XYZ file of C-alpha atoms in Angstrom:
98
model
C -164.205 -30.049 17.816
C -161.527 -31.300 20.649
C -158.497 -29.583 20.324
C -155.529 -31.197 21.228
C -153.129 -28.631 21.868
C -149.478 -29.143 22.686
C -149.970 -32.865 22.860
C -149.587 -33.034 19.251
C -146.329 -31.846 19.059
C -144.652 -34.894 22.205
C -143.614 -37.280 19.404
C -141.055 -34.217 18.316
C -139.629 -33.710 21.786
C -138.271 -37.186 21.785
C -136.006 -36.475 18.784
C -132.834 -34.702 20.166
C -132.434 -30.821 19.778
C -130.319 -29.297 17.223
C -127.970 -27.688 20.083
C -127.461 -31.096 21.185
C -126.501 -32.237 17.686
C -123.847 -29.719 17.474
C -122.193 -30.899 20.777
C -121.661 -34.230 19.631
C -119.781 -32.803 16.823
C -116.387 -33.558 16.936
C -114.261 -31.651 19.417
C -110.414 -30.970 18.621
C -108.745 -29.714 21.846
C -106.159 -26.935 21.878
C -102.691 -28.501 21.492
C -100.615 -28.927 24.631
C -96.651 -28.087 23.062
C -93.573 -29.585 25.112
C -91.069 -26.605 26.300
C -88.826 -27.657 23.891
C -91.170 -27.264 21.211
C -92.233 -23.729 22.016
C -88.687 -22.445 22.485
C -88.367 -23.705 18.775
C -91.539 -22.044 17.737
C -91.053 -18.710 19.615
C -87.519 -18.751 17.903
C -89.115 -19.545 14.674
C -91.748 -16.431 15.098
C -89.240 -13.909 16.324
C -86.502 -14.917 13.150
C -89.524 -14.132 10.869
C -90.282 -10.910 12.303
C -86.885 -9.650 12.012
C -86.112 -10.937 8.922
C -89.576 -10.316 7.040
C -89.755 -13.835 5.980
C -92.644 -15.681 5.440
C -93.814 -18.321 7.935
C -96.225 -21.162 7.837
C -97.994 -21.541 10.695
C -100.916 -24.911 11.428
C -103.397 -23.849 14.066
C -106.685 -24.765 15.413
C -109.742 -22.642 14.689
C -113.405 -23.275 15.038
C -112.671 -27.018 15.882
C -110.704 -27.389 12.439
C -107.499 -27.450 11.639
C -105.995 -24.411 9.133
C -102.619 -23.771 7.535
C -101.396 -19.948 6.792
C -98.420 -18.642 5.133
C -97.825 -15.037 6.191
C -95.725 -12.413 7.497
C -95.233 -11.757 11.072
C -95.611 -8.127 12.339
C -95.961 -8.319 16.216
C -95.453 -10.820 18.832
C -97.911 -10.055 21.965
C -96.365 -11.492 25.093
C -98.578 -10.925 27.324
C -101.567 -11.499 25.433
C -99.606 -14.539 24.063
C -100.518 -13.291 20.247
C -99.202 -13.935 17.258
C -99.995 -10.894 14.589
C -100.019 -11.807 11.290
C -100.396 -9.412 8.104
C -103.462 -11.032 7.673
C -104.745 -12.517 10.795
C -104.523 -12.529 14.783
C -103.921 -16.105 16.264
C -103.507 -16.828 19.775
C -100.439 -18.812 20.500
C -102.761 -21.440 22.448
C -104.051 -22.698 18.862
C -100.638 -22.975 16.924
C -100.397 -26.446 16.553
C -96.916 -26.520 14.166
C -94.539 -23.502 12.799
C -92.460 -24.105 10.202
């Protein structure tokens, strides 16, 4: 009997591999905020930190826009992190703060 070896799998190589299909998925870029927006969001986060009031943050994580209402525990100016009670978010991920 004739052994076809790897020849029988050639038609499947024409189909795009799964990692290429994942690359084609929608990618949401990180937002670029204006200086005024950055200052405004920073002031809101500082006010939430000092007054212990909840803040509503819209941010991007894993190419999805998520919303979280939580208390600010700490602001890290060196790493640009906002540490909330349940999560740690980098300031570059933030889209909007209320």
